[in-house]
mmCIF file of C-alpha atoms in Angstrom:
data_model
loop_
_atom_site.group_PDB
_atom_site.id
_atom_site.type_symbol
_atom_site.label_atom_id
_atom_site.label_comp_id
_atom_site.label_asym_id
_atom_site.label_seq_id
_atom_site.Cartn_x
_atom_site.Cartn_y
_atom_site.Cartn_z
ATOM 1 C CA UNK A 1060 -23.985 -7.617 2.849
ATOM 2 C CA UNK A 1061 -23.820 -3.702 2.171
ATOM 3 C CA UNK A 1062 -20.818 -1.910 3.988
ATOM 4 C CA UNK A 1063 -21.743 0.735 7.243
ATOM 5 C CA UNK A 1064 -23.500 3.744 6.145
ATOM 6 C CA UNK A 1065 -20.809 6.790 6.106
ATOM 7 C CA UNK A 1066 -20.393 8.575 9.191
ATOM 8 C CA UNK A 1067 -22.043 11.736 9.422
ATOM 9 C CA UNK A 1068 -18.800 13.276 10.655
ATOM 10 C CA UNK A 1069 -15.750 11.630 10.724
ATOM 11 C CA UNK A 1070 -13.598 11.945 13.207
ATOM 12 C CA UNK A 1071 -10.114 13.271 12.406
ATOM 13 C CA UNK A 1072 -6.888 11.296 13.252
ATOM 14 C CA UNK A 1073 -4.870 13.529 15.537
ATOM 15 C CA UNK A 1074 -1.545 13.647 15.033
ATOM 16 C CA UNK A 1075 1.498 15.846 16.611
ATOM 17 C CA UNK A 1076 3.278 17.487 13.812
ATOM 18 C CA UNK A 1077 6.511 16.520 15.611
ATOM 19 C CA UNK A 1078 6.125 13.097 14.910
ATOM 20 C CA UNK A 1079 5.783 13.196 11.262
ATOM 21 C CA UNK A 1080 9.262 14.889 11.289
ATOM 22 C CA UNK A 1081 10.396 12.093 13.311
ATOM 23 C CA UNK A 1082 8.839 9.619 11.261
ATOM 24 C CA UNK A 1083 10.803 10.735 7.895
ATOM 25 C CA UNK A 1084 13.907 10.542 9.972
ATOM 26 C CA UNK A 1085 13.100 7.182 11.233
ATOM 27 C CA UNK A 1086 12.494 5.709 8.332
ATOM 28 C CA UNK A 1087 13.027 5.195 4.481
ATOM 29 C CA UNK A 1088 11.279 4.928 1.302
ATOM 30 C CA UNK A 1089 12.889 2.643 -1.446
ATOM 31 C CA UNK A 1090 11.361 1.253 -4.953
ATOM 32 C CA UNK A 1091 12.295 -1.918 -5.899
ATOM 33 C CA UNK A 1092 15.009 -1.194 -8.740
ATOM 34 C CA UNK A 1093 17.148 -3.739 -7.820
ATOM 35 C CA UNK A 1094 16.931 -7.303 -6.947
ATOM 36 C CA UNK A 1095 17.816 -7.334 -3.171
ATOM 37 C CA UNK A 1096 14.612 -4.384 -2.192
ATOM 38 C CA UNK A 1097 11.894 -6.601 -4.563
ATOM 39 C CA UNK A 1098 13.522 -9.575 -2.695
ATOM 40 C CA UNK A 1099 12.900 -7.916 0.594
ATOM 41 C CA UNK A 1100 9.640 -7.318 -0.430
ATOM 42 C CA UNK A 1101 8.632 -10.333 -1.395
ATOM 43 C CA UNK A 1102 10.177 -12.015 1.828
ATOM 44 C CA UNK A 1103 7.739 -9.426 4.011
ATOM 45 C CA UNK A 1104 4.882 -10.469 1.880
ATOM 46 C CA UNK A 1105 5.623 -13.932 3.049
ATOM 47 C CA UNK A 1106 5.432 -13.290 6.258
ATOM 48 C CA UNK A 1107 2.164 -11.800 6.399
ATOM 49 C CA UNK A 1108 -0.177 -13.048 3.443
ATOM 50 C CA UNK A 1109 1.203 -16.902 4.105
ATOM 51 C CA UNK A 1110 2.743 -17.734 7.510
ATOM 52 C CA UNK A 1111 0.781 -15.208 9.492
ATOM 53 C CA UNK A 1112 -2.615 -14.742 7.864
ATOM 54 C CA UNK A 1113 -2.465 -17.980 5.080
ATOM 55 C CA UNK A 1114 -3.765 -16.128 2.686
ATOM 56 C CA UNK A 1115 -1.348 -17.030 -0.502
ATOM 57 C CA UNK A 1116 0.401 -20.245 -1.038
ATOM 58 C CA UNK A 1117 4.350 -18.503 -0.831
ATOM 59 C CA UNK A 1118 5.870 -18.662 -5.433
ATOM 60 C CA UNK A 1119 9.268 -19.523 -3.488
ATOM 61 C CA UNK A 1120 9.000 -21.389 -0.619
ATOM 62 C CA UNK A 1121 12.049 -22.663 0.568
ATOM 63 C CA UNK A 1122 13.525 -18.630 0.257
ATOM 64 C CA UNK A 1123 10.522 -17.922 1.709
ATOM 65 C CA UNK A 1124 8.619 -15.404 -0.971
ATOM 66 C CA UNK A 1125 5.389 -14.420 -2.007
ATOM 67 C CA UNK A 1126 5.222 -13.333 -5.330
ATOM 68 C CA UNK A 1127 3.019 -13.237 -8.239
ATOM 69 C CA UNK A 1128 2.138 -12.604 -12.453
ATOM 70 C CA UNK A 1129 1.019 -9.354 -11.588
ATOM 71 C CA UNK A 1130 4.248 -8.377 -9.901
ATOM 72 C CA UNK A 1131 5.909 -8.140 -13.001
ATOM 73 C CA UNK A 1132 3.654 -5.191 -14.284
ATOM 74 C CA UNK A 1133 4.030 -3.443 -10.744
ATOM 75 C CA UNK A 1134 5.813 -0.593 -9.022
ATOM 76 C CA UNK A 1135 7.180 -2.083 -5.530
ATOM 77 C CA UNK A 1136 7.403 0.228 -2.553
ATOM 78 C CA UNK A 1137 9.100 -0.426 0.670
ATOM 79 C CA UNK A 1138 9.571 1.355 3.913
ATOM 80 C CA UNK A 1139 12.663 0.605 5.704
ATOM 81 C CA UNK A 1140 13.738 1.675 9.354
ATOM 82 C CA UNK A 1141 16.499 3.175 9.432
ATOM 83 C CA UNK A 1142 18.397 2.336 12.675
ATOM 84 C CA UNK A 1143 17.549 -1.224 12.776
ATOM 85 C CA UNK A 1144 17.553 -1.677 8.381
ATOM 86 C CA UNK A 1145 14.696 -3.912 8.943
ATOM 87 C CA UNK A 1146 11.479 -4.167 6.445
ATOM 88 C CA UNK A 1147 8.587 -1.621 8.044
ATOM 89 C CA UNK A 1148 5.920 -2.354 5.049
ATOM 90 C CA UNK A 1149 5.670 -2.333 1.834
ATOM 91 C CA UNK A 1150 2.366 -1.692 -1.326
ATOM 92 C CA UNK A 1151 2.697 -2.465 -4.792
ATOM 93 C CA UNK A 1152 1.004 -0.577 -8.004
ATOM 94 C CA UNK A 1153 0.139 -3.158 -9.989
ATOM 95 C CA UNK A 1154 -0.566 -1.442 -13.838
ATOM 96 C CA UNK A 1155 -3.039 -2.563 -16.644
ATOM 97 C CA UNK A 1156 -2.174 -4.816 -18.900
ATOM 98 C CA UNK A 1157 -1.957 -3.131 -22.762
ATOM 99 C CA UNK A 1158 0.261 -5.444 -24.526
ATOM 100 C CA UNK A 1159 -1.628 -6.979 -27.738
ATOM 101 C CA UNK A 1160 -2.038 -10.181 -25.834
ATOM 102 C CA UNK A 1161 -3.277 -8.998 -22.718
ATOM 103 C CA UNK A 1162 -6.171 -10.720 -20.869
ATOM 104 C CA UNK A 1163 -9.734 -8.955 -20.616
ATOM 105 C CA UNK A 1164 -9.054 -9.000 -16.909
ATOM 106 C CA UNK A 1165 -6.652 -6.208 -16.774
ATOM 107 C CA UNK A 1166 -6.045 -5.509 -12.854
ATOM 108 C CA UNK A 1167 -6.461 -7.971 -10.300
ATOM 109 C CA UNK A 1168 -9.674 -6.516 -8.827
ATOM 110 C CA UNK A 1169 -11.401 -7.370 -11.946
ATOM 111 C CA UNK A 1170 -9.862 -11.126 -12.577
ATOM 112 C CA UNK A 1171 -11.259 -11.646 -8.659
ATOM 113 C CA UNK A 1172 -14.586 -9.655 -8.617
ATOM 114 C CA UNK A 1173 -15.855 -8.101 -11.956
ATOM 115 C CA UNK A 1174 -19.375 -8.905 -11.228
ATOM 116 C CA UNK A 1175 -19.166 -7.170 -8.024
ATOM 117 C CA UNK A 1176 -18.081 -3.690 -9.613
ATOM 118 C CA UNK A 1177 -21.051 -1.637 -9.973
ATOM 119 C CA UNK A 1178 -20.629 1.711 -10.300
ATOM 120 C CA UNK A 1179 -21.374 3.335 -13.398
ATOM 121 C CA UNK A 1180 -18.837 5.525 -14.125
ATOM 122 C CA UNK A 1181 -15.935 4.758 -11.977
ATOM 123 C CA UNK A 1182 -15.270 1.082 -13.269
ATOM 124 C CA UNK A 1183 -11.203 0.113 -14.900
ATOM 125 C CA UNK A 1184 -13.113 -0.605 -18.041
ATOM 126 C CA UNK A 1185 -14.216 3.065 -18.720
ATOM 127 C CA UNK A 1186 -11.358 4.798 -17.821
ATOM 128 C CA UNK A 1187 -8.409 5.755 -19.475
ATOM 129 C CA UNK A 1188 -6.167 2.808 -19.208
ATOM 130 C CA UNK A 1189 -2.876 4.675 -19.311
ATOM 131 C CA UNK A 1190 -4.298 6.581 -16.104
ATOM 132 C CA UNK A 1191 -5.302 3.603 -14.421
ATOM 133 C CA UNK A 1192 -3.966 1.042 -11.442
ATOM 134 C CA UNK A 1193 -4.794 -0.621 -8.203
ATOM 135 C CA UNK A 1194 -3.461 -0.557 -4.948
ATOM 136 C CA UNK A 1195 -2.648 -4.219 -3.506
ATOM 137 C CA UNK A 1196 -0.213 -5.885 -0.992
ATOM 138 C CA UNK A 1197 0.023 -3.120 1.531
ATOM 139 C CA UNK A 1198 1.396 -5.290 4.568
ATOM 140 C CA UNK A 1199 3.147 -4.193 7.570
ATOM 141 C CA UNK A 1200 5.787 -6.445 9.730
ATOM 142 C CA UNK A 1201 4.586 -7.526 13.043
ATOM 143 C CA UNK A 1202 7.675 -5.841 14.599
ATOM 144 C CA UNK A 1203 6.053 -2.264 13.878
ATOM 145 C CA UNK A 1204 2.918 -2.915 15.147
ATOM 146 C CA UNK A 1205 1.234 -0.711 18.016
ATOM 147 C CA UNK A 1206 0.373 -3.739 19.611
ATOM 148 C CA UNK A 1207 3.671 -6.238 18.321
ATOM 149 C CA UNK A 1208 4.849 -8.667 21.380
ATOM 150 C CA UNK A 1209 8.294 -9.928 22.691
ATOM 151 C CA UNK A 1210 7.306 -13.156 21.186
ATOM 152 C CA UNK A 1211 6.083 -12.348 17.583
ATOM 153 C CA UNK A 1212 9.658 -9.867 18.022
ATOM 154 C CA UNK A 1213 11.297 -13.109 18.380
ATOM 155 C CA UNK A 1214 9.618 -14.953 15.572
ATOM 156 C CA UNK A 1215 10.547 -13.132 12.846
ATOM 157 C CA UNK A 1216 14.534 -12.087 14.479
ATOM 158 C CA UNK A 1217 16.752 -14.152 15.805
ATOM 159 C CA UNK A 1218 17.959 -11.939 18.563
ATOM 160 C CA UNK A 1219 15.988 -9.815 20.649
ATOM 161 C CA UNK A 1220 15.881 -5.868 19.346
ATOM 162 C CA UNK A 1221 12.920 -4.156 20.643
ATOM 163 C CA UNK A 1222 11.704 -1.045 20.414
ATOM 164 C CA UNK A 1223 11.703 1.669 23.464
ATOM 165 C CA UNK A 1224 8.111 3.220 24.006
ATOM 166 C CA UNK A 1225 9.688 6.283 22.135
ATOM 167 C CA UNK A 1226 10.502 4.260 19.230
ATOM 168 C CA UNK A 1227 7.060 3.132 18.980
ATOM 169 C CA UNK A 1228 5.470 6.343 18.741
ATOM 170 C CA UNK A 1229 5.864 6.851 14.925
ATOM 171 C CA UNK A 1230 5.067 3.452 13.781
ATOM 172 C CA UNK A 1231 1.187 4.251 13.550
ATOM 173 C CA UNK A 1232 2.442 6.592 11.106
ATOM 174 C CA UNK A 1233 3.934 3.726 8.762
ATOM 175 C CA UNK A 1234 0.162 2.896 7.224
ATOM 176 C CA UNK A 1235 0.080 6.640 6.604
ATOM 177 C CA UNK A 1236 2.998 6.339 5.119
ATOM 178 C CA UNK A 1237 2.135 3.440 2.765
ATOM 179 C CA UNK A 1238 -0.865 5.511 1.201
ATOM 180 C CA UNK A 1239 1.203 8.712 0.949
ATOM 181 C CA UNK A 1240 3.739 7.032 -0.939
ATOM 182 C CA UNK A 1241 1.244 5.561 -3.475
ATOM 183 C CA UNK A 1242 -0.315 9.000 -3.974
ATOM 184 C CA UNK A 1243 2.974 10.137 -4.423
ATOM 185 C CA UNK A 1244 3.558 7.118 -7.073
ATOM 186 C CA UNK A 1245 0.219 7.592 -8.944
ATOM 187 C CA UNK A 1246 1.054 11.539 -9.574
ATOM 188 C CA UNK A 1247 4.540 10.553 -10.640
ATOM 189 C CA UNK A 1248 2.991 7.968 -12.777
ATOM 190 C CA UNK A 1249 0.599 9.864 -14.093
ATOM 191 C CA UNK A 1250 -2.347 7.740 -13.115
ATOM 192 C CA UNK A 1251 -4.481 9.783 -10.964
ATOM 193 C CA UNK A 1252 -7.072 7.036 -11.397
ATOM 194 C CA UNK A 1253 -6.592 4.372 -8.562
ATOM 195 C CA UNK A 1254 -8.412 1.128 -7.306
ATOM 196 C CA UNK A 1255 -8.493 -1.054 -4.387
ATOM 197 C CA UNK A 1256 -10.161 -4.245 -3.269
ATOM 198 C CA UNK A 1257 -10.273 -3.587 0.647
ATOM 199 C CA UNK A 1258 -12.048 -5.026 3.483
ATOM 200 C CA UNK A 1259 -14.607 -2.017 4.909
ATOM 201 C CA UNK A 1260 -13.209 -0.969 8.005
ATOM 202 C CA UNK A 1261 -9.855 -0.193 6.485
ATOM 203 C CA UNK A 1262 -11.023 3.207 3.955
ATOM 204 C CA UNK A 1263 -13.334 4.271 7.332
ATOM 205 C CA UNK A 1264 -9.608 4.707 9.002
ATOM 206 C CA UNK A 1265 -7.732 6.182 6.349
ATOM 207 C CA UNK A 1266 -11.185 8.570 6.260
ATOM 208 C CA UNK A 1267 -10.131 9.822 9.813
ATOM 209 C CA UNK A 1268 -6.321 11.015 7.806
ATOM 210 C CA UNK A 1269 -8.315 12.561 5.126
ATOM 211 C CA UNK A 1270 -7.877 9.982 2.494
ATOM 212 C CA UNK A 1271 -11.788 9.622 0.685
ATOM 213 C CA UNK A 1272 -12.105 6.295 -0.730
ATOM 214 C CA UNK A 1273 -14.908 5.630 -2.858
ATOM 215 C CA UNK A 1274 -16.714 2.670 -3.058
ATOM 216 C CA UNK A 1275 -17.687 0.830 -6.031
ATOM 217 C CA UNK A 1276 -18.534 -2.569 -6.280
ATOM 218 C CA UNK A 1277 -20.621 -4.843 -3.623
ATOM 219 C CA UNK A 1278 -19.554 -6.696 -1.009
ATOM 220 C CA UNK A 1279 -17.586 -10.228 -2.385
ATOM 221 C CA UNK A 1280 -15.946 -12.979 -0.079
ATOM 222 C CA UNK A 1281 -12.128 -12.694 -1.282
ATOM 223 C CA UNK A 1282 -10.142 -13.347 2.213
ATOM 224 C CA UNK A 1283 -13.008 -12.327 4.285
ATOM 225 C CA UNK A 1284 -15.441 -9.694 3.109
ATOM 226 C CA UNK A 1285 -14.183 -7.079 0.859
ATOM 227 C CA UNK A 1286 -14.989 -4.271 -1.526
ATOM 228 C CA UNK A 1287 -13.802 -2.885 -4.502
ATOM 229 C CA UNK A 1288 -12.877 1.344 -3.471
ATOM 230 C CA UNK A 1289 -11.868 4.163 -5.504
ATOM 231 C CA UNK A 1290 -9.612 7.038 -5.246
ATOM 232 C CA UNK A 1291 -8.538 9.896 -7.206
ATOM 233 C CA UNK A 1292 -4.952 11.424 -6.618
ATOM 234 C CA UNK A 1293 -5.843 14.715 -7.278
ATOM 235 C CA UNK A 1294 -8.346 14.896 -5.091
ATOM 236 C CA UNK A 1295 -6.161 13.672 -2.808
ATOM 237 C CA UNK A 1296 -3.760 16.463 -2.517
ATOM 238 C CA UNK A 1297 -6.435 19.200 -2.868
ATOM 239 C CA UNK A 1298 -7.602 18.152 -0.065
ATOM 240 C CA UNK A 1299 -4.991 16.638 1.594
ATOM 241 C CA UNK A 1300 -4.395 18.467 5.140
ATOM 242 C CA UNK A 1301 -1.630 20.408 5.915
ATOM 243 C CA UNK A 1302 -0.041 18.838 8.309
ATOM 244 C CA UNK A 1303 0.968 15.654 6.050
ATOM 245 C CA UNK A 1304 1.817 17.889 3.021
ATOM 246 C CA UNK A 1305 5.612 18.141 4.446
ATOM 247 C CA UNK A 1306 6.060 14.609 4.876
ATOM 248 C CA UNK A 1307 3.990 13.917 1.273
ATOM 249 C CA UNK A 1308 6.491 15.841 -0.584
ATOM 250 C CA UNK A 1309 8.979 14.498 1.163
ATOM 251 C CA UNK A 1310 8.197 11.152 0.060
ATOM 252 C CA UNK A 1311 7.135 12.055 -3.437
ATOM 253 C CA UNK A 1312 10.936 13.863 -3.856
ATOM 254 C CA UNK A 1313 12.428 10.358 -1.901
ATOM 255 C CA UNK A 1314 10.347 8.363 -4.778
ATOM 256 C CA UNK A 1315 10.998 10.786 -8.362
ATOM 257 C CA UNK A 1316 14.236 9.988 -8.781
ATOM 258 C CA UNK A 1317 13.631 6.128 -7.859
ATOM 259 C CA UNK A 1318 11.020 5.805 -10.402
ATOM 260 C CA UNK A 1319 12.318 5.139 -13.507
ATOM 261 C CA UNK A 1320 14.153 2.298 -12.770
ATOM 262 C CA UNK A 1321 11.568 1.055 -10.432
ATOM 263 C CA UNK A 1322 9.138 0.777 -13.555
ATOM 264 C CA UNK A 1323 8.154 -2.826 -15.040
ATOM 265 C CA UNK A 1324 9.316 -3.224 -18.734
ATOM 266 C CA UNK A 1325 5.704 -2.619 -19.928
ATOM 267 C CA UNK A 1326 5.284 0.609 -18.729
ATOM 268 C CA UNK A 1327 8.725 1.273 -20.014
ATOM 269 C CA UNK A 1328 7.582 0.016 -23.384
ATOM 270 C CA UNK A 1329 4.938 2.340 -23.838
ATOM 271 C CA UNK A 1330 6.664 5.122 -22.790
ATOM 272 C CA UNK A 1331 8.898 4.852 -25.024
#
């Protein structure tokens, strides 16, 4: 199955530029320097890729994490609201692997679907691998969903806290978010290169925010249908529109300072 041909126009996500001030008020962007943020992460993770969707068998399941090999060669990003402290999302960066030992399938996208990447130039094997990575575990916590109910609220905490209808009105913002903050981590990385394996409908949205994913492999069955996509950071904030450059160098100031000791010991290595 071949994904929807593009749209002739897509339509543009309208946004008032109030609420992207609101938004970086409202909420936080950590890395996962310490043990208690990857720990958070990991415990979001859980709820979404194996109570809620079943997707992963949990690493830790009596604490209730989802974790993996490729975790330890990743940069962890969560976004935490601020009143209530809880866990918004989260997205790793998951880098190649160039130790001496490491396996021919170097990101994740190619140890699940390396047939399925056809494109003839923009493929992890041909590029640069110090300027290569793939995006993977974006999730999002029922309790900031548009759509989130009393009893999913109730689920996940104990006590009742929801959310007023003015609360609400940033959290479509916290996908935005997720990608700004890994554009933000690829430039301070220095790997403009960036892949994703992504079910079809998902780079049509981030199309309506300006974000031009480009894709590059055929249609596999990996947790329903997906597709390898490809972006370029610098494209990204050429073209990037105006309205989200505040908030993107917001987060990308939030993130600098965060980064080195948010970086796996590999990446460390060869810096070094």
């Amino acid at each position: 199955m071949t994904s929807p041909p593009p749209e002739a126009s897509p339509r543009k996500l309208r946004i008032e530029p109030e609420l992207y001030t609101r938004f970086r008020e409202e909420f936080m962007f950590r890395l996962a320097g310490d043990a208690e943020t990857q720990r958070r992460i990991f415990r979001l993770r859980y709820d979404i890729y194996c109570e809620e969707l079943g997707y992963e068998a949990p690493a830790d399941p009596k604490h209730h994490l989802e974790f993996d090999a490729y975790d330890e060669r990743a940069i962890l990003c969560l976004i935490e609201h601020r009143k209530s402290g809880l866990a918004a999302g989260c997205m790793r960066l998951v880098l190649p692997d160039t130790t001496p030992d490491g396996r021919s399938c170097r990101l994740p996208l190619q140890e699940h679907g390396d047939d399925s990447l056809t494109h003839p130039n923009l493929h992890p094997a041909r590029l640069c691998l110090d300027h290569v990575c793939e995006i993977s575990r974006l999730a999002i916590s029922p309790l900031f969903r548009k759509h989130s109910t009393i009893d999913e609220i109730d689920s996940i905490v104990r006590h009742q806290q929801p959310f007023s209808a003015t609360d609400r009105e940033t959290f479509p913002l916290i996908v935005i978010g997720l990608f700004l903050a890994t554009y933000a981590l690829l430039g301070l990385s220095n790997r403009p290169h960036a892949f994703a394996m992504m079910e079809p409908r998902l780079p049509r949205l981030l199309r309506m925010s300006g974000f031009h994913f480009t894709r590059v492999g055929e249609t596999i069955e990996f947790h329903g249908k997906r597709n390898a996509f490809y972006i370029d950071q610098r494209r990204v904030e050429e073209e990037m529109s105006r309205d989200l450059m505040p908030l993107y160098r917001h987060i990308m100031e939030t993130l600098a300072p965060q980064l080195e000791g948010a970086l796996p010991r590999q990446a460390i290595a060869t810096s070094s």
